[in-house]
Amino acid sequence: MNIKLREGQKQVMEYEGGYMAVPSVPGAGKTFTLAQLATKLIGEGRHLPGKILIVTYMNSAVANFRQRISENLSKAGLNPVQGYDVMTLHSLAMKILRDKPERLLVSPEYEILDEVRQVSLIKDITLKWIGENEKIFNSLLDNKKVSYFQMQRRTKRWRMEFSKMVVHMISYFKCMGYEEDKLKELVGGMQEPCPLRWCVAVYQEYLNFQRSSGHLDFDDILRGALILLRENPDLLKKYQDAYTYIFEDESQDSTPIQQEILLMLSQEHGNLLRVGDSNQAIMSTFTVSDPKLFQNFCREEDTKVQSILVASRSCEHIINMANYFVQWAINCHPSKACRDALEEQYIKPVGKDDPFPNPRVPYYSVACRCFSTLEREMKFVADNATRMLHEYPDKTIAVLVPYTYRIGMLVEFLENKGTPYREITRYPKERTYTSRLLGALLDYLACPYDNRRLVEAVELLIPFEDGEGEELIDYLSKIHLEEMFYPLTGKFHSDKIPKALKESGEWEIWERDWQPLFQEFLEFTGDMPEYLVLHIAQRLNFDREQMAIAQKIASDMRYLMSVNPGWSLMDLAQELKEIQNSFNFFASLVYDMQGYQPKPGEVTISTYHKAKGLEWDIVFLTSISSGDFPATMKDGFQGDHYFLTEEYRNPIAVAKAQLRELTDGVKLGNPMIQARIDTICEKIRLLYVGITRAKENLVLTAHNAFSTETGYIIRTSPSLYFRVLSEYVAEEHKQNLA
Amino acid sequence: VVNWDKEQQQILSLPLESKILLKGPVGCGKTSILKKRYLQYIESGIDSEKILVLVMNRPQSLLWHQEIDEWIPGRVVRTSYFGFAQSQLTKCWPLVLELYPEIKRRHIQPVFLTFEVSQFLMAASIKKYAHAIGALSQVWASTDRMAIELTGILARAALAGVPYSQIGDRLFKGSMGTVKADYELFKQVDLILQDYRLRCLEKGCLDYGLVAEIYNMGLLKEPQYEKFLRAQFTVVLVDNLEEMTVAAANLLSKILPYAKGALLCFCHDGGYSRFYGAQPDYVIDTIDGMCEERKMVNAYTCCPEIFRFADHFAEGVLAKKVSPYPCNHWVEWEIDVDLRSDMLDLVAKKLISLVNEEGVPADEIAVIAPFVDPVMEGTMSSALGDMGIGITNSTRRPRAKDNPFVKALVTLACLAHPGFGILPTMNDISDTVSLCLGMDPIRSAMVARVIMQQKPYMFPNIDDVLWRERIGFSNSERYEYIRNWLLKYMEGEPEPIDIFFRRVFIEILISLPAAHENLMACQQLMDSAASFLEGLEPFDEFENPNREFVNTILQGSKGAEGIIDVKNALNAPGILFTTPLHYLMTTRNRRVQVWCDIRSGGWVPREVKTISNPYVLSADWQPSQTMTPELEEWEALNKLAVVVRCLLRRCQERVILASSRYSSQGYEDDGILAEFWLQALQQGMGSELK
């Protein structure tokens, strides 16, 4: 292999076996190094008779690894598909579970309850539970000095938040291995009101449903795989034999289950290589992942630690700022408890002779701006992103926002300016299009006399240009549809059509291209709905991804109809139209397989979380305000609910602390304080991830107020980090000018 | 006209009094010889009713029927083991009543339960014990799924001659090596099985398992019956002896010693029905010494190269390592993609090119996949249909309610019986209106909406002139007729549901243009309903069997399969889409086989399930034996080896492989078959894989 390796990479490439930890900074080329190493080991035949297993987090990373390794192997004249497996932990767990489900008394025909269905099911059970225990449930509300109207709102909000809490806690119970009976026993003696106890009650109901219907959720699959390996030496041996080497990517996000599975599997050969960056651990507050697992692994006696600190991604200004932020957090963070949020690990630029040097920018390329409102901030970002898109047509641009729901406003500004954009969120618009379109079509076909439904389908289906289609839509929303599609006299009287519509030419196109298509679909309704979906997909010439989604929808339809015998086409349509339905979950998978390559000429919008592992030339980091990036105990915290009584303000933190006390007898101080510390630490890392996404230009923005959906203006302030970094930037800028 | 080879001629020239055990590979012409032999017996003057022909299943029987029956003057006794046992039990029911005092309902004939009824009854037993003692509550499976497993267990044990009382114990001991063995769990299984069995027995209602049990372990052991059996037949002909169960072997061992002539065909590389209880070794041991053994070696269903490769591959599977084989001029694996939808697309293109460019007749191509799901069928039929190429899915038995006439019957049943408490969906009502009134889908939906506004749902009285005009009731007479029919029916006592269906069909649907072509589906519905009611009738605990039947149909129950369906499936033209077992069980043979989804685990279906384990219920299993993981793996590989060998031996020219990394559900497929193919093709074109 004729490739120039950097400091750190070289040493990793010398790896032949054993336990190794590779802490690496952002942009260190982890994927590149792992793919090279896998190729080298396969080339030398060291993996035989087993394979190399690469475990990663996201499906997009799976596709990326696979592609790189197969290309490397092909170049080396080796079989591109042999010698290695790349999978997510879920795929690995599923593989293990599928091997012997009966050993866990799970029917081999088990159904998988994907995240969306799981959440909706738990929500239903929770609401039922609340209905039966309303009084005690509401007793946690802080109703002092509030109006009736406010109280109603608080009750509603608490129901919603409690449903989310139950989802979180059930996952926590499963991932931490709390058995059902044990939990019941533990909470049995607890005094009411006790949200932990309520969660256990819903959990039991949920488990009853799961067992009686043979449904497993993702946590069950992970846990099931772990138990199978723990309790079945034959199965463990089979997988130990199968994988001579195990590489784990993004180890800082490992969970206790993941770590245990990988450690067990690597026991026989003792070849486990884990790559991670503790400073990019951003999953621990809402999953059970724990960056300490990787840190502890690094400290193990048997572990050889080989860092990769050299990175060529960002220009010097950005590297300096990221390093400054690390240094500041470690030495100056006002909360001492948060000073270990980041590890003292600094990014080094590559050497001058490197064939891929760090970008060089002739001016100081970091800026900070604060705005009076969120709206103004977003407008500024949209304007400037658009401007840069035109000024630097060959550069890639991204805007990062803290939460998916913030995307809407930005999208509106970009759309108004006609700026092309792409979302990398869980359910971006283009990905949900297929199920929305099919949903709208089925919805209409289920109620074919309904003008509103027809219009909805037409608007999604027909690609009207700006200002086009209004006449047609207006007409379609009024006319008796049976007369248009099936005139009793055999011919539709065209004299009824408004003149303007006729003259616009839209009617002619409708009559020629679209009406017959709708009619064809209408006449298909008598047959099985799954065939109808396939037929529609074929007639509308769906592209590759859309076809995959349509086929998944068709195959799920039979299942949905069988578990819900009373369902009609209309219910299926509703299911499809729900934004976060399971089909979109599948859609994410399909689109993720393509991987994501930033492209010049469009603005990418992503959450900070989803941006991990990606890079752009120009990055806007938005909403660095105290609510979104809390830095002190006085800031706002997402997990804290103002409407609950003082001692239960963060019910999840309280419940976890209670559980810990019940099992280990460890009594923590104020669990809510600890939860805040954890949040602060994670937000520090999240911001660090954001900063290190940029290659050449970085713009940090914040706001002082935002309005809620109901129109309230909420005051906030820029986060402490924003202020600290602004000062740093101002100073640097000055020096640069000098 | 058949050109017999030397080997075959030798067999056919053996005296008719011979009792022959004929062993040979797939495709050596055993079945043809058997048919010829049958004709020889007939020609020699033996009454056809005296010749027992035992075949594997209905499709096999049908193949015989098409070639033989028109030459036979009398009744042909050709049957599967199960059909035979049923007929014998019916004939000797008084004797059975003497043997089984547990049968309390002493009617003149037994009631044979359909699959739906036995599953329904088993589910009732499960629920009873789940409620009483929390039975099976730790098992992650639906009641329906467990009901299927448990009815299967009983049948499996009976066919293997294992007494039902041993089932729980065997399952428990067998599971000790693998599952976290739970004695309580299997005691619960025993309780439920015994409850179910006894309830059925008391009422004289026999499911598949009880038929096998009573015939194999009861009647067949009675000297009085044995005499009767001997008197019935003088000649025995058996096809696919290797696919027969212990129970069938027991039957043969009673008949053969007294038969005047016999020909038993045994395919030595068959045995793919082990999953259904076949035990080839046991069968051979049982009839050992009763027949003269003859062997054949020539095979005609595949070319010599594929024949050899089939052995190589199957042996490799057993050894868990298939060594590379120079087979790339007739095996290709170019389709290996991420998404299943892409795979289907490429397979469709490949099939089109095979037919249109390479000139392979569609009838000479089989697409074999572990599951021929609606997506595969739907996608292929539209892609190939556009090119004028037809397809046949030999595995699909549509849900009864997918037929528009059946849907209308069931919907009208719900409207006419508000007491069922079943509310049909708007689509069902709309489709029914559209069918009955010949109305367009939009106006039908409008009428459906109005029907749903009535409480209970009913065709309303339409007085509103404007509304009538909008709907355009050119056939308002017909509307009134249906409405009045329903109202009149509802005034009287409700009829049994099969009678209701019959009346609706005759009095409402028969005048519709498509009535004739849907007659069969409606008839099957009525037959299913009648059997369902007959099956449940003896059990008085079910409040409303009529409603239960309608529910089973709405929940997607398949229609009863008529012989015409089997015939149509067997003879349908076009590219055949089928599963491996279905392909083999219907003795197909094609020039090109396209194996789809070869990464799917479905190629090695799981046999050990949560509460059932077919291995421990076989005759050669020692009751105290434990199922080890190694043994389980060996059994699975053995089965895969048998299936791939048999499949390849039924392929004349070419095998095309296709796979996708992710299943249609988006989960990674990692079945073992793909791994073996990769090994076999390593030297050939494996490296060209993307």
XYZ file of C-alpha atoms in Angstrom, chain A residues 51 59 62-63 66 79-82 85-88 91 94-95 98-110 112 114 174 180 207 210-218 220 231-232 234 444-449 480-483 485-488 522-523 525-531 534 538 544-545 547-549 551-552 554-556 558 561-562 565-571 586 589-590 593, chain B residues 137-143 145 149 177-180 182 185-186 336 338-342 344-345 373-379 381-383 386 396-399 401-402 404 407 423 425-427 430-431 440-443 445-446 449 468-473 554-555 558 599 606 608-611 628-630 632-633 661-671 675 678-679 682 686-690:
192
model
C -13.284 -12.653 10.075
C -26.091 2.591 9.127
C -21.671 0.810 7.914
C -22.078 1.689 4.257
C -17.955 -1.398 3.661
C -11.908 -10.669 -2.889
C -13.760 -7.481 -1.920
C -16.497 -9.174 0.056
C -14.611 -11.674 2.118
C -18.312 -7.977 8.492
C -19.391 -4.419 9.169
C -22.506 -3.947 11.210
C -24.229 -1.853 13.769
C -27.515 -5.926 13.481
C -30.176 -9.406 15.918
C -27.919 -11.953 14.268
C -31.987 -14.934 15.509
C -29.657 -17.827 16.014
C -31.404 -19.194 19.088
C -34.435 -17.136 20.123
C -36.110 -20.188 21.633
C -33.504 -20.257 24.356
C -35.043 -17.089 25.693
C -38.518 -18.521 25.162
C -38.950 -16.144 22.265
C -40.849 -17.408 19.270
C -38.616 -17.520 16.169
C -41.409 -15.734 14.352
C -41.069 -12.748 16.652
C -39.817 -6.331 15.824
C -39.494 -0.495 15.972
C -34.032 -3.121 30.049
C -39.516 -7.397 36.000
C -44.165 -6.498 28.857
C -44.940 -7.833 24.222
C -45.009 -11.413 25.419
C -48.551 -12.152 24.431
C -47.948 -10.868 20.944
C -44.348 -11.965 20.491
C -42.977 -8.461 19.933
C -39.407 -7.469 20.759
C -38.170 -3.915 20.877
C -34.610 -2.839 20.114
C -34.859 -6.524 24.048
C -25.708 -18.189 29.331
C -24.860 -20.295 26.320
C -21.839 -22.931 22.659
C -58.278 9.737 -1.017
C -58.971 6.307 -2.461
C -60.548 5.313 0.855
C -62.946 8.259 0.640
C -63.056 9.011 -3.050
C -65.935 11.489 -2.848
C -68.854 16.763 -7.335
C -66.090 14.274 -7.939
C -68.352 11.443 -9.037
C -69.557 13.672 -11.870
C -64.690 10.854 -12.836
C -67.871 8.967 -13.683
C -70.420 11.271 -15.368
C -73.834 9.647 -15.393
C -59.761 4.168 -8.007
C -60.698 1.104 -9.955
C -59.386 -0.367 -4.793
C -61.310 -3.623 -4.824
C -58.112 -5.643 -4.821
C -55.662 -6.155 -1.992
C -54.192 -2.901 -0.680
C -50.614 -4.181 -0.869
C -50.958 -4.654 -4.604
C -47.073 -1.631 -5.589
C -44.828 1.385 -10.501
C -34.802 3.344 -6.159
C -35.238 4.570 -2.596
C -39.465 1.855 -4.457
C -37.749 0.252 -1.474
C -39.999 2.219 0.849
C -42.291 -2.253 -1.019
C -41.754 -2.092 2.710
C -46.783 -3.006 0.948
C -45.266 -5.828 2.944
C -46.198 -4.214 6.241
C -50.687 -7.287 5.373
C -54.261 -5.523 8.625
C -53.809 -8.844 10.384
C -58.519 -6.728 11.609
C -60.884 -3.763 11.830
C -58.534 -1.475 9.915
C -59.533 -0.102 6.582
C -57.615 1.664 3.879
C -58.286 4.882 5.715
C -56.507 3.711 8.863
C -37.210 2.370 7.338
C -32.309 3.341 6.834
C -32.636 3.249 3.072
C -27.298 3.434 3.103
C -47.089 -16.526 30.234
C -43.306 -16.421 30.014
C -43.317 -17.332 26.353
C -42.900 -14.464 23.896
C -45.426 -15.592 21.322
C -49.028 -14.901 20.453
C -51.730 -17.373 21.448
C -48.780 -18.860 17.166
C -47.174 -25.002 17.468
C -28.932 -29.073 26.650
C -30.067 -25.873 25.042
C -32.982 -23.904 26.395
C -33.002 -22.784 29.967
C -38.140 -25.144 32.564
C -43.310 -24.790 31.374
C -43.462 -28.240 29.835
C -26.003 -9.152 -4.924
C -28.094 -3.916 -0.580
C -31.826 -3.499 -0.963
C -34.284 -6.254 -1.619
C -36.242 -3.975 -3.926
C -33.133 -3.649 -6.075
C -36.325 -7.866 -7.270
C -35.812 -5.277 -9.958
C -44.361 -12.826 -0.488
C -46.966 -10.485 -1.974
C -44.246 -7.930 -2.732
C -42.249 -10.390 -4.771
C -45.320 -11.641 -6.546
C -46.799 -8.199 -7.103
C -43.563 -6.655 -8.360
C -46.235 -9.886 -12.079
C -46.340 -6.252 -13.031
C -42.772 -6.038 -14.347
C -45.705 -5.566 -19.003
C -50.001 -18.598 -2.718
C -53.316 -19.393 -1.216
C -55.084 -16.090 -1.082
C -57.048 -15.051 1.941
C -61.746 -12.332 1.829
C -59.521 -11.167 -0.999
C -64.690 -9.731 -4.031
C -65.932 -10.113 0.744
C -68.529 -3.518 12.056
C -64.922 -1.273 7.239
C -65.928 1.420 4.833
C -63.891 -0.198 2.057
C -68.105 0.265 -0.478
C -66.722 -2.708 -2.429
C -68.559 3.221 -9.695
C -66.167 3.418 -6.726
C -67.002 7.032 -5.842
C -70.749 6.623 -5.678
C -68.257 5.042 -1.222
C -70.967 7.668 -0.863
C -70.906 6.365 4.132
C -80.992 9.812 -5.536
C -80.119 11.993 -8.464
C -76.572 12.516 -7.333
C -76.101 8.820 -6.822
C -77.854 8.228 -10.090
C -79.854 5.247 -9.061
C -61.928 -11.309 8.476
C -58.699 -12.117 10.248
C -57.376 -18.834 3.784
C -28.768 -14.536 2.069
C -35.957 -23.081 12.277
C -36.650 -25.976 17.321
C -39.095 -23.408 18.588
C -40.000 -22.062 21.974
C -42.195 -24.928 23.039
C -27.227 -30.721 21.961
C -26.357 -27.639 19.933
C -24.108 -29.760 17.744
C -29.263 -29.300 16.210
C -26.747 -27.748 13.868
C -27.894 -7.740 2.069
C -30.964 -6.310 3.764
C -34.340 -8.007 3.959
C -37.494 -6.229 2.881
C -37.888 -5.180 6.514
C -34.499 -3.491 6.520
C -32.719 -6.044 8.671
C -29.472 -7.620 7.649
C -29.791 -11.074 6.167
C -27.006 -13.460 6.982
C -28.270 -16.933 6.186
C -21.768 -18.411 2.618
C -19.516 -18.008 -1.883
C -17.164 -20.828 -0.995
C -14.601 -18.729 -4.990
C -16.940 -14.851 -6.646
C -14.371 -12.118 -7.012
C -16.537 -10.304 -9.503
C -19.162 -9.725 -6.840
C -19.829 -6.140 -6.035
